[in-house]
CSV table of C-alpha atoms in Angstrom, one decimal:
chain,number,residue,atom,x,y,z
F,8,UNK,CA,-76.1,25.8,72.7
F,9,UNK,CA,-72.7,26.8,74.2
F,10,UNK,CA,-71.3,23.7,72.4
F,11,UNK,CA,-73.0,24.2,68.4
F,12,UNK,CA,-71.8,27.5,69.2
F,13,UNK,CA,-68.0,26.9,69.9
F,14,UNK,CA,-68.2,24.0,66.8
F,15,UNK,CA,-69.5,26.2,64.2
F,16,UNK,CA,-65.9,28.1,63.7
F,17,UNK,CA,-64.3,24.9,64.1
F,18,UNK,CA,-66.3,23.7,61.2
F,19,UNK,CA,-65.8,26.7,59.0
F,20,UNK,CA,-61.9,26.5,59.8
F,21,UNK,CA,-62.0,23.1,58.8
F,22,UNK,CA,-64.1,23.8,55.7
F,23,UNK,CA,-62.1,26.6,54.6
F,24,UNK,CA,-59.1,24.2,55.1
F,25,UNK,CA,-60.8,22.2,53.0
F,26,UNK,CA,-61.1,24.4,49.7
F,27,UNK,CA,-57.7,25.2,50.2
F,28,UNK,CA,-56.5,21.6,50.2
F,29,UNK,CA,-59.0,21.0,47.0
F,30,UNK,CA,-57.7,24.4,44.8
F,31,UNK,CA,-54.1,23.2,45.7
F,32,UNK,CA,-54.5,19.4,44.3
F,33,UNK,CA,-56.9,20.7,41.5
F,34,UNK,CA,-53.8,22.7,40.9
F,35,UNK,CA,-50.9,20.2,41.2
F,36,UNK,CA,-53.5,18.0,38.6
F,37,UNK,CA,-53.4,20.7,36.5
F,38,UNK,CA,-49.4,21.1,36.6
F,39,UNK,CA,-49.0,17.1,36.2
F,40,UNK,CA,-51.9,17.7,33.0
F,41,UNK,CA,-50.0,20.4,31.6
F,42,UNK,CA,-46.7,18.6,32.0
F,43,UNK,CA,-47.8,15.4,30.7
F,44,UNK,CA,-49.4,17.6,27.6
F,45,UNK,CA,-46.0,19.4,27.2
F,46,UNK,CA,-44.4,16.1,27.6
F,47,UNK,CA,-46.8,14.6,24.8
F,48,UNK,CA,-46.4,17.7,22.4
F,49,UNK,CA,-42.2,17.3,22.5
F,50,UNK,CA,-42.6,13.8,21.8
F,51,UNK,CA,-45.3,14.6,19.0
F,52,UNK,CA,-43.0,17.3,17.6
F,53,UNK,CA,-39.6,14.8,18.1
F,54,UNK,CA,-41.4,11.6,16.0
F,55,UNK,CA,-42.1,14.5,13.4
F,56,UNK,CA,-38.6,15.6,13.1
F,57,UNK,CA,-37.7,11.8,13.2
F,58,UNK,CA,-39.5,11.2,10.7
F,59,UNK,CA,-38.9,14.3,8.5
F,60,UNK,CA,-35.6,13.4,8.8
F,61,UNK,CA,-35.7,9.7,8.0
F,62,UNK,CA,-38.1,10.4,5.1
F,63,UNK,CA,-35.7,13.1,3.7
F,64,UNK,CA,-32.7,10.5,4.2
F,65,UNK,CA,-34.3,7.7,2.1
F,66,UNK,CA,-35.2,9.7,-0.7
F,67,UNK,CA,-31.7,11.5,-0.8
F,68,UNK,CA,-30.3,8.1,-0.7
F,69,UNK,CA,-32.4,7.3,-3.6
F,70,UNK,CA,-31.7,10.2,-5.4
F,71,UNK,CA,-28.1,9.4,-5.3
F,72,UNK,CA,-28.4,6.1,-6.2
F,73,UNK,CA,-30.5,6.9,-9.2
F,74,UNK,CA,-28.1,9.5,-10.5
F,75,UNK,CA,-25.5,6.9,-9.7
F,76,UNK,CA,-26.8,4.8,-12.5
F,77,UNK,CA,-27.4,7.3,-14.8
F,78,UNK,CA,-23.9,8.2,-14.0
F,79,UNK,CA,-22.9,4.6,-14.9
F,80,UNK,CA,-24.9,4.6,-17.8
F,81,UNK,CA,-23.2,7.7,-19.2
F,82,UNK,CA,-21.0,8.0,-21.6
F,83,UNK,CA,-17.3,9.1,-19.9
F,84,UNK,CA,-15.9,11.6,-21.3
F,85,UNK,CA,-12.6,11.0,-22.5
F,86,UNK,CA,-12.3,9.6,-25.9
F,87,UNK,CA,-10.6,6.1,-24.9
F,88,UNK,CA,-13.4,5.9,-22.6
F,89,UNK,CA,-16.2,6.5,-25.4
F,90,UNK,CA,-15.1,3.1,-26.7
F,91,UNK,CA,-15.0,-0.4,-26.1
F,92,UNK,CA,-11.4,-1.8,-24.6
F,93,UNK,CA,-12.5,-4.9,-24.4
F,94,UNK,CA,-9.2,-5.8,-26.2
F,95,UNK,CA,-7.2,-4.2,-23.8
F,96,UNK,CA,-6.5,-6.5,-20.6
F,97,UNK,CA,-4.4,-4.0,-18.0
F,98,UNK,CA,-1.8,-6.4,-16.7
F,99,UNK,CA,-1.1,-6.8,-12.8
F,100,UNK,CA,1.1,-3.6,-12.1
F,101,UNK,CA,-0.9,-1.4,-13.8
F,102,UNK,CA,-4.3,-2.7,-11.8
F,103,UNK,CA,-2.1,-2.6,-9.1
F,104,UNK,CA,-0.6,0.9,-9.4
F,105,UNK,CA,-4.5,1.9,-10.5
F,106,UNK,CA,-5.6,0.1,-7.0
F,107,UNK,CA,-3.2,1.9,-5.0
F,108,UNK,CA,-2.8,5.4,-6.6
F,109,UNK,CA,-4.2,8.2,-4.3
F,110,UNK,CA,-4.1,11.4,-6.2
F,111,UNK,CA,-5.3,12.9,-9.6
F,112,UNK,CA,-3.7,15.7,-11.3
F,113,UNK,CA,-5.2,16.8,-14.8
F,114,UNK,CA,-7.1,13.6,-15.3
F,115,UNK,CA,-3.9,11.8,-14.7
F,116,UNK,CA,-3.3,9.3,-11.7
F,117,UNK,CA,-0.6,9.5,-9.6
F,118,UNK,CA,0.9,7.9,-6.2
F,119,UNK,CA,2.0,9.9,-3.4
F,120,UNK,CA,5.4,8.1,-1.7
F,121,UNK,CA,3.4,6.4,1.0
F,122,UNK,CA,0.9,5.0,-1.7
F,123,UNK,CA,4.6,3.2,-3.6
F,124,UNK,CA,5.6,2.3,-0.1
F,125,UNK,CA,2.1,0.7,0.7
F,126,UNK,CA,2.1,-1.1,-2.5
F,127,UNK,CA,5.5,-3.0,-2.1
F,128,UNK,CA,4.4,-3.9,1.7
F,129,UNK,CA,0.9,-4.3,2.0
F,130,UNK,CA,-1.7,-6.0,0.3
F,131,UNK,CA,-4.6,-3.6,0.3
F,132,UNK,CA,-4.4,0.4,0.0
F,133,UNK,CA,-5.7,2.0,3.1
F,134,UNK,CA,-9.1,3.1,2.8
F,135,UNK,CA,-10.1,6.4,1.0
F,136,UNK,CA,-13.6,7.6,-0.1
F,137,UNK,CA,-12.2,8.9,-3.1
F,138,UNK,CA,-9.0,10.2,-4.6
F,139,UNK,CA,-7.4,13.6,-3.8
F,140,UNK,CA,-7.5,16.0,-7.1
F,141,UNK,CA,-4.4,18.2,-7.0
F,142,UNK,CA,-4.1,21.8,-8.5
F,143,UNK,CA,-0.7,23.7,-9.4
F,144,UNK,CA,-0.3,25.4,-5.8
F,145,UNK,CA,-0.3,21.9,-4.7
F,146,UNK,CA,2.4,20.8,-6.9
F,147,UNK,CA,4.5,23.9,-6.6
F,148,UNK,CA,4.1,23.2,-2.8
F,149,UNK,CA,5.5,19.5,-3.1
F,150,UNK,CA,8.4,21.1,-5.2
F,151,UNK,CA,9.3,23.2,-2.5
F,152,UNK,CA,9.6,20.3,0.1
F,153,UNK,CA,11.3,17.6,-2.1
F,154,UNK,CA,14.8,17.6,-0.6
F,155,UNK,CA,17.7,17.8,-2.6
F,156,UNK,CA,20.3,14.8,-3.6
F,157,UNK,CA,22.3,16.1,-1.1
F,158,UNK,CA,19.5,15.6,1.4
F,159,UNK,CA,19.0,12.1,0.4
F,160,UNK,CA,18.0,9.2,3.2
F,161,UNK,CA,16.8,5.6,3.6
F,162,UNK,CA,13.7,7.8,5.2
F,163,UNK,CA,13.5,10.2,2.7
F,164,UNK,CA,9.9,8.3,1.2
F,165,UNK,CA,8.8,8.4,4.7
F,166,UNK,CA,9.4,12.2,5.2
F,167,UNK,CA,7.6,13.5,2.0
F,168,UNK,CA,4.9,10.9,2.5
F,169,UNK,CA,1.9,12.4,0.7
F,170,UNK,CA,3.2,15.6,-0.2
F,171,UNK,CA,4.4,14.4,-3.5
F,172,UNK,CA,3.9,12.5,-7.0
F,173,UNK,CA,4.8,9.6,-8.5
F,174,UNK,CA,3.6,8.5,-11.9
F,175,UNK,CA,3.2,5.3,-13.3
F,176,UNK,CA,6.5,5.1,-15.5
F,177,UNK,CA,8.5,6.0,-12.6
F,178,UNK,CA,6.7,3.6,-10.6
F,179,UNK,CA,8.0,0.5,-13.0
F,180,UNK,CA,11.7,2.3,-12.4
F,181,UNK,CA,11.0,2.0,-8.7
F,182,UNK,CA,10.1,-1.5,-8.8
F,183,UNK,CA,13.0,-2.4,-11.0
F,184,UNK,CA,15.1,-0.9,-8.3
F,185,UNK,CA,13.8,-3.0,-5.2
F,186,UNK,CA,15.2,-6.2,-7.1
F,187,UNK,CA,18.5,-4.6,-8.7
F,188,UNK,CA,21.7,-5.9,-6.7
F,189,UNK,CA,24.3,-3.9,-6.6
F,190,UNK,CA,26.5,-4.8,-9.7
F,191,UNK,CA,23.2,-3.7,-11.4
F,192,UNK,CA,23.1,-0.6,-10.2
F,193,UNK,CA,25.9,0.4,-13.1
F,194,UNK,CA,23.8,-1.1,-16.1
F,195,UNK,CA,20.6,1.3,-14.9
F,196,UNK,CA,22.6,4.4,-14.9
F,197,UNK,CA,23.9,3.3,-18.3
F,198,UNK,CA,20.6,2.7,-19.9
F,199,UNK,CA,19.9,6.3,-18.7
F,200,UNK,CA,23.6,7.8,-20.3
F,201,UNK,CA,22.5,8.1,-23.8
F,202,UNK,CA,25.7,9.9,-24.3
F,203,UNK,CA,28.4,8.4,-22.0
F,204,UNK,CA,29.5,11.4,-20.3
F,205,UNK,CA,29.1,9.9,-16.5
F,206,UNK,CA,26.0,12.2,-16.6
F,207,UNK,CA,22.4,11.9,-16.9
F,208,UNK,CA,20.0,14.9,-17.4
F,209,UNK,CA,16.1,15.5,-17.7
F,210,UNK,CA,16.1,15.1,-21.2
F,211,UNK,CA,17.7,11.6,-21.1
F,212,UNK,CA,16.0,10.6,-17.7
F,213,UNK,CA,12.8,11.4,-19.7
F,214,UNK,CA,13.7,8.7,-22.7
F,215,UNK,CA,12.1,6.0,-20.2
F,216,UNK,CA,8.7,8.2,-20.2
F,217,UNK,CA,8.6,8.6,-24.4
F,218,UNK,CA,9.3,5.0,-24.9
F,219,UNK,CA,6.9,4.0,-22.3
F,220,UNK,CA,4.6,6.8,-23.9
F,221,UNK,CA,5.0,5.0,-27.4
F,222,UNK,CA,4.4,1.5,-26.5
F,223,UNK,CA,1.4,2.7,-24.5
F,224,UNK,CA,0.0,4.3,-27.1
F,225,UNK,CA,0.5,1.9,-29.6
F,226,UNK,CA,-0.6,-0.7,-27.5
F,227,UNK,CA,-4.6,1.1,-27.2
F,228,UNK,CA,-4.1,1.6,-31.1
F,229,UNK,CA,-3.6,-2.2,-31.4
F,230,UNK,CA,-6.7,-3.3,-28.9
F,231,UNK,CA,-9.1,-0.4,-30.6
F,232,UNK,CA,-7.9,-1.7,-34.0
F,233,UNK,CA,-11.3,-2.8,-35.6
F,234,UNK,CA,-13.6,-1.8,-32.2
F,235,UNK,CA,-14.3,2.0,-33.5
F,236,UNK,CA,-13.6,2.8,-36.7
F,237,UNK,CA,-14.3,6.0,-38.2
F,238,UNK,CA,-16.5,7.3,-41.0
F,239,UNK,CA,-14.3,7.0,-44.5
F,240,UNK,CA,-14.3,10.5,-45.9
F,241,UNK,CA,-11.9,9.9,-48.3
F,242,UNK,CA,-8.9,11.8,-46.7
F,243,UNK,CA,-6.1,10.7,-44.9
F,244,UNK,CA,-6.3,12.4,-41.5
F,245,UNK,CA,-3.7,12.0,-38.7
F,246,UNK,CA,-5.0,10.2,-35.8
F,247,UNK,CA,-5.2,11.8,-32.0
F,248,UNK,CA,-2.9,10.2,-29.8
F,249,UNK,CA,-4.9,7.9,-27.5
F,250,UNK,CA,-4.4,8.9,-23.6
F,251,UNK,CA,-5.3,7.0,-20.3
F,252,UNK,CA,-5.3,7.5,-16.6
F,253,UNK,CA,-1.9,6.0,-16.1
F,254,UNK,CA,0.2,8.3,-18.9
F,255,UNK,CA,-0.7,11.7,-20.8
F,256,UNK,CA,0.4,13.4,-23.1
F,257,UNK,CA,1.7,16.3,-20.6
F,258,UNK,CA,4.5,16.1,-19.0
F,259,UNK,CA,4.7,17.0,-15.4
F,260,UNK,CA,8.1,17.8,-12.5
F,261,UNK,CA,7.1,14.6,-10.2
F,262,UNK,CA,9.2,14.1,-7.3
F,263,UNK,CA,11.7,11.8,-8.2
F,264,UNK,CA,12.4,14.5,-11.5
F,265,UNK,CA,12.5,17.9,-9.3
F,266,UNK,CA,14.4,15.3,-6.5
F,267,UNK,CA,17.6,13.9,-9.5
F,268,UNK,CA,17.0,17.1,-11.2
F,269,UNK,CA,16.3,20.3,-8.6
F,270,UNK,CA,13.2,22.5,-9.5
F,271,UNK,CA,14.5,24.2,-12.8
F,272,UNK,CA,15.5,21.1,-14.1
F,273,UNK,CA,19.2,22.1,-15.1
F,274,UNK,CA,21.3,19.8,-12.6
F,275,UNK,CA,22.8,16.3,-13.7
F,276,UNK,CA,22.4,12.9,-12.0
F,277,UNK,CA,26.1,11.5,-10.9
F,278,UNK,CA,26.5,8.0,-11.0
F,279,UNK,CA,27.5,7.9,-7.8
F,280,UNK,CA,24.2,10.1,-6.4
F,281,UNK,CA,22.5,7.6,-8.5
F,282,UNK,CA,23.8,4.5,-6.6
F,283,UNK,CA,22.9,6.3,-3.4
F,284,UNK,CA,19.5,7.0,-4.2
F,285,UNK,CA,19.7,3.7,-5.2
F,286,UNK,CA,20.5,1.9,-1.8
F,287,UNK,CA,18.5,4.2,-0.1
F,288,UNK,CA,15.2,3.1,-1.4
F,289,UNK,CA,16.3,-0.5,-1.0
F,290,UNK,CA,17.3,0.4,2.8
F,291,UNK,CA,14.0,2.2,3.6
F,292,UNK,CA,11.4,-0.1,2.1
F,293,UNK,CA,13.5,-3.3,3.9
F,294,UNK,CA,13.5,-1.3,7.3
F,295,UNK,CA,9.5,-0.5,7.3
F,296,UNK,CA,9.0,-4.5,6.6
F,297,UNK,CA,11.8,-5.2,9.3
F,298,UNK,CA,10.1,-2.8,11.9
F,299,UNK,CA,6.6,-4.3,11.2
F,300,UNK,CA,7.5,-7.2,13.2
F,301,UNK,CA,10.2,-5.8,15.1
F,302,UNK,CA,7.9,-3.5,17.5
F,303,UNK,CA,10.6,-1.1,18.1
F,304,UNK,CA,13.4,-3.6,19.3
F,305,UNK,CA,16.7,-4.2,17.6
F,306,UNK,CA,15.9,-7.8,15.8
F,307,UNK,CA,13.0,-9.8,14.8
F,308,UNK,CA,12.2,-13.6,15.6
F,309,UNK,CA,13.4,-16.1,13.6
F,310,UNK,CA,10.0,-17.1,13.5
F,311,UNK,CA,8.7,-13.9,12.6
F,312,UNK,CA,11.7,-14.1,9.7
F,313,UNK,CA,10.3,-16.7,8.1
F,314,UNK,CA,6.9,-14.8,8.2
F,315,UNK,CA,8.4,-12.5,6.0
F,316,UNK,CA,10.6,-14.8,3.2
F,317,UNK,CA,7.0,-16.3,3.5
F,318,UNK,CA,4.3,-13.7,3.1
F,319,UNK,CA,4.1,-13.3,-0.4
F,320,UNK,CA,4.4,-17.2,-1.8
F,321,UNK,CA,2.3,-19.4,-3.4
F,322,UNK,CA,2.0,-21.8,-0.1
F,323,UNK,CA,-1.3,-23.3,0.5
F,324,UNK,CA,-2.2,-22.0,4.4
F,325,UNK,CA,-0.9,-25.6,5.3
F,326,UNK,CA,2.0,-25.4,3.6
F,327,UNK,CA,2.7,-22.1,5.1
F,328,UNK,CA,2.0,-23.5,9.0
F,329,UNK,CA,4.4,-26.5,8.1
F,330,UNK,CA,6.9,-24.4,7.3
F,331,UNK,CA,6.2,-21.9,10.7
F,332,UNK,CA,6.1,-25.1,12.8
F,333,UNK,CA,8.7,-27.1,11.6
F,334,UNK,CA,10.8,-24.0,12.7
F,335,UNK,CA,9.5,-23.8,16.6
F,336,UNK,CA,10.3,-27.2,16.7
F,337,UNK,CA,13.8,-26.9,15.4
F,338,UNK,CA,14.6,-23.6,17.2
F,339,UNK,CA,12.8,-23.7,20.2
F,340,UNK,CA,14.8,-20.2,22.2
F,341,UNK,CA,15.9,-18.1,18.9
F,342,UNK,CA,19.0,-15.1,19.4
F,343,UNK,CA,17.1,-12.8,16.9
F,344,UNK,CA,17.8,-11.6,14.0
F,345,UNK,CA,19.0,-8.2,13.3
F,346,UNK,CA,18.4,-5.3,11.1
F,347,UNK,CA,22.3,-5.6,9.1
F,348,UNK,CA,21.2,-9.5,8.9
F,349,UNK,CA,17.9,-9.4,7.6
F,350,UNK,CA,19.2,-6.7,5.3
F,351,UNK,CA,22.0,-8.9,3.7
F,352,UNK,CA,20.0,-11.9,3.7
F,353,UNK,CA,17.3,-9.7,1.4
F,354,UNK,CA,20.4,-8.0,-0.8
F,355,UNK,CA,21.5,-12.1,-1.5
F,356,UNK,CA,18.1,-12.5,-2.5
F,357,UNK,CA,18.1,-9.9,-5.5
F,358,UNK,CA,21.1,-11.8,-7.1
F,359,UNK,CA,18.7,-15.3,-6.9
F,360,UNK,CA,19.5,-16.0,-10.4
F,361,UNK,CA,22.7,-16.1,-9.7
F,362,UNK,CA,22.8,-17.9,-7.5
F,363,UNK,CA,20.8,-20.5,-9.6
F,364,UNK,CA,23.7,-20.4,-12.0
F,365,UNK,CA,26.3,-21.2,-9.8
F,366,UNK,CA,24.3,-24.1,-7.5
F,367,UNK,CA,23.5,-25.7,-11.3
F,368,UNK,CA,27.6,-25.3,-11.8
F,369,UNK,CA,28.6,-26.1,-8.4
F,370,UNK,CA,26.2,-29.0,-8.1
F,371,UNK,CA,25.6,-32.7,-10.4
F,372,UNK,CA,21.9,-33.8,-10.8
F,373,UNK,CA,20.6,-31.5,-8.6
F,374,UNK,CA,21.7,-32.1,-5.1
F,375,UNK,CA,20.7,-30.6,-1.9
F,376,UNK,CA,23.6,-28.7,-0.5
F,377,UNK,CA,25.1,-28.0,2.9
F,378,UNK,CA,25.6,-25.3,4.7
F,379,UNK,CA,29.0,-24.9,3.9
F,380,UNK,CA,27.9,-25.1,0.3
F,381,UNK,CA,25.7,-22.6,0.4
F,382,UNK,CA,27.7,-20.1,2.0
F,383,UNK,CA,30.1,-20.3,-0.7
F,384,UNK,CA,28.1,-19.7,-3.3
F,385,UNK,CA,26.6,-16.6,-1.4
F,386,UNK,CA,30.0,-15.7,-1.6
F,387,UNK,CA,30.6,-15.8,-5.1
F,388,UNK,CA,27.6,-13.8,-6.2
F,389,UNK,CA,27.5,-11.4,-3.6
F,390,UNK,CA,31.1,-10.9,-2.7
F,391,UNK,CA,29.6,-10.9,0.7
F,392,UNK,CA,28.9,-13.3,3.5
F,393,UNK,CA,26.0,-14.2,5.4
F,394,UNK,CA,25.7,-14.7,9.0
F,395,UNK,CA,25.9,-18.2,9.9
F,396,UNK,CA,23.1,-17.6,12.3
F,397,UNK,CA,20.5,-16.5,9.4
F,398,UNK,CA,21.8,-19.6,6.6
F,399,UNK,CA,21.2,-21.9,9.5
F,400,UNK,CA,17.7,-20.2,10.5
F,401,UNK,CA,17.4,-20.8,6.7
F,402,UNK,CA,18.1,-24.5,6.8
F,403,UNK,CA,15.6,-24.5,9.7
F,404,UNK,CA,12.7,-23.4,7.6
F,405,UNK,CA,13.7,-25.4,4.7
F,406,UNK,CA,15.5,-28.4,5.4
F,407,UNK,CA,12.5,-30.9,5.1
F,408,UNK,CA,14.3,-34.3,6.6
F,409,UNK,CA,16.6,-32.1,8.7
F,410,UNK,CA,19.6,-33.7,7.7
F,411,UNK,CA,21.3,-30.5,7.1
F,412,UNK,CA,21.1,-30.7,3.3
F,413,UNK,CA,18.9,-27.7,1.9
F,414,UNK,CA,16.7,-28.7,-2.1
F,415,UNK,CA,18.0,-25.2,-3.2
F,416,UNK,CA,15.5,-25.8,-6.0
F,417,UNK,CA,12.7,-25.5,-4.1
F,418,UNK,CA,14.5,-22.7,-2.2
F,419,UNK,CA,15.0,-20.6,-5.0
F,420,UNK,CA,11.5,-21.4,-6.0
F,421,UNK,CA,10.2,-19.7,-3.0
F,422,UNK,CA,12.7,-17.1,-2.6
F,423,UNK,CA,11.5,-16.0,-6.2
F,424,UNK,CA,8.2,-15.4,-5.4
F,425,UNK,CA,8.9,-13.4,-2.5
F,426,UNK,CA,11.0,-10.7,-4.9
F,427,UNK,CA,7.7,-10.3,-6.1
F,428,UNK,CA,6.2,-8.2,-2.8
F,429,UNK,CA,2.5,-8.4,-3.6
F,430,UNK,CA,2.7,-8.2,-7.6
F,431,UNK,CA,1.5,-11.7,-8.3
F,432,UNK,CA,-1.7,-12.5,-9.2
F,433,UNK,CA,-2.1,-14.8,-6.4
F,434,UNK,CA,-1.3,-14.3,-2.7
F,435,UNK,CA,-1.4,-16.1,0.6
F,436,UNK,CA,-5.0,-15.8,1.3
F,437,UNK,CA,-6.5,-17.2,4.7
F,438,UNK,CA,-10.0,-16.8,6.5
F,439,UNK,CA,-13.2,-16.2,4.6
F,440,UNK,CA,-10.9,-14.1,1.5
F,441,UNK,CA,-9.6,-17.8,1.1
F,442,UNK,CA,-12.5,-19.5,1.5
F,443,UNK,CA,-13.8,-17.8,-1.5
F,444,UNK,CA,-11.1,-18.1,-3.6
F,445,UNK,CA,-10.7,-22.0,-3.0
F,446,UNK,CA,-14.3,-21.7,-4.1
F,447,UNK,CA,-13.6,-20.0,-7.5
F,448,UNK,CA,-11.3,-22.0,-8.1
F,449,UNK,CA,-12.9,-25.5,-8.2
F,450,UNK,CA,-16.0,-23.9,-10.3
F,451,UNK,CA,-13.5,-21.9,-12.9
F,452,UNK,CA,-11.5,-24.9,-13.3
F,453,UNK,CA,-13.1,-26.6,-16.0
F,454,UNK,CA,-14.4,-23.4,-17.4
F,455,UNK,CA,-11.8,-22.4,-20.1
F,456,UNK,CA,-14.2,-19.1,-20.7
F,457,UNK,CA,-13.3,-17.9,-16.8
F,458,UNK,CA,-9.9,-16.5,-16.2
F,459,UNK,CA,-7.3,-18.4,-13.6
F,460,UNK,CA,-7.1,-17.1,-10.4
């Protein structure tokens, strides 16, 4: 009896322990089925906002592309757009200048001075989603930072980089420079000097943009001749001047006219600034292709020379590795080649006709010439000499027997194309951009409807 008696609270102790230990796990299951619900509903309500999301994505993509064809399908709005150019075939500058210009300003296209500087050393435009459109406080900003003809440098392109405007007449002026040598320099003022006082204003700076305007416009007028003609009312009415992207009928202070000019437009160009300016271009677009490869040291490779001369030919990618190798082999341990003789190697260049002249007058049958040959007739169209270091890391590249005779024809061949700097309508092309266009070619060559490369 003792003993039931002294078990019976031990039992209820444990009992009530019991309940305890049961309320707290019913408990912690109902935390864990409360979590797990919680858990459940945020993933419910996350796949719904996924999906909301998503869903709205699609059909805003399709939306777009929808109005994107409509858009396409829509008449433009300018009236050389309303018609069929067909006729009208844009030659290689002026799809290049289109490709590479950055900025619009009153439905007119412009480049910026990194966009010309990208377009005489680089093949492709860097990327953009679409073109800047440019109000009047822009361009009365850019006015305000072009420097002076006083403050002219060989990094004056470089300095203004974006914050200016360059339109496509200048743009053919600027490319003219590039390949002018130095005894040309005189004949460009003169073209300018309408009046031959030493002087050239805004007004006669601006004779290039009317005769560019003219020939433009009568160009359209040609192609559209017989596309839209319209209605015959009887009465002689004077037709609107035709206008395009590349030149308007407005007239507008660009960069290079508030730079020769100043921002009211009253100063004169000096022959002499003129030459500078001149030099200066030629300077800076040869120093950003020279520090491409140079990395920050004072020369370049000879190798990495001939990478240049070679960059824009017409060599086959074989052609072009024969050419690299043949010069390892030849100059295993290179000196370099500096800034002052790449530069004068590249001035030589823009007298290449020249030069033709005088190897056809110097030479009988067409001969390959020595060294010593060539030197001389460097001399006589430059009034300069070369390094021998560069004519002999010339010979290296092009000598093809190496017996130290050069086939200047072949030379000069090359040497043309690369005054071109990336306006040909064929380039070096390796990888898959090759691939594709050895493909085109051997289906388009039979085909006299398809266009040549």
């Amino acid at each position: 009896m003792s003993t039931f008696n002294m078990a019976t609270p031990l039992c209820r102790q444990i009992f009530s322990h019991s309940k305890v230990i049961g309320r707290f796990c019913q408990c912690q299951r109902g935390i864990r089925t409360n979590a797990t619900f919680s858990r459940v509903q945020r993933s419910q309500k996350y796949y719904l906002y996924g999906t909301a999301a998503a869903t709205s994505l699609y059909f805003g993509w399709k939306w777009l592309e929808s109005n994107a064809r409509v858009e396409a399908a829509r008449p433009p709005r300018r009236m050389m757009e309303d018609v069929s150019l067909r006729g009208l075939k844009l030659n290689h500058r002026e799809r290049r200048f289109i490709k590479f210009a950055s900025v619009e300003y009153q439905g007119q296209l412009y480049m910026t001075p990194q966009d010309f500087i990208e377009s005489v050393t680089d093949s492709e435009p860097r990327p953009r989603l679409k073109r800047r459109t440019l109000w009047d406080k822009d361009l009365d900003r850019f006015h305000q930072e072009t420097p002076s003809l006083a403050k002219g440098s060989p990094d004056m392109f470089r300095n203004i980089f974006d914050k200016g405007i360059i339109s496509y007449t200048e743009y053919l002026f600027l490319l003219s420079i590039l390949t002018k040598p130095q005894t040309g320099f005189r004949i460009a003022f003169n073209m300018f000097d309408t009046d031959g006082n030493e002087r050239v204003d805004k007004e006669e700076f601006l004779v290039l943009e009317k005769i560019f305007s003219t020939a433009r416009r009568d160009r359209l007028n040609r192609a559209l001749e017989g596309v839209v003609k319209p209605p015959d009312t009887g009465e002689e009415e004077e037709s609107e001047p035709l206008e395009d992207e590349l030149q308007k009928s407005h007239v507008v202070n660009t960069t290079l006219l508030v730079h020769f000019f100043g921002r009211k437009g009253k100063q004169e160009l000096k022959f002499e600034e003129f030459k500078m300016f001149m030099e200066n271009l030629q300077t800076e677009v040869l120093e950003i292709e020279f520090n491409e490869f140079s990395k920050g040291l004072p020369a370049i490779t000879e190798l990495d020379f001939a990478r240049i001369l070679l960059r824009y030919t017409y060599l086959q990618s074989d052609q072009y590795e024969l050419y690299l190798e043949r010069l390892l082999d030849r100059i295993p341990d290179g000196q370099g080649i500096t800034f002052n003789e790449f530069k004068s190697f590249c001035q030589f260049l823009n007298t290449l006709d020249d030069f033709a002249i005088a190897m056809r007058m110097y030479t009988l049958a067409d001969q390959p010439i020595s060294q010593e040959e060539f030197h001389r007739a460097v001399k006589i169209c430059t009034g300069t000499e070369l390094s021998p270091h560069i004519v002999d890391t010339v010979f290296k590249i092009f000598d093809d027997d190496g017996d130290g005779q050069l086939s200047y024809k072949e030379f000069i061949a090359i040497m043309r194309d690369r005054l071109h700097r990336g306006f040909k309508t064929r380039q070096l092309r390796e990888g898959w951009e090759g691939f594709k266009s050895c493909i085109k070619e051997e289906m388009t060559r039979d085909d006299p409807s398809v266009p040549a490369l």
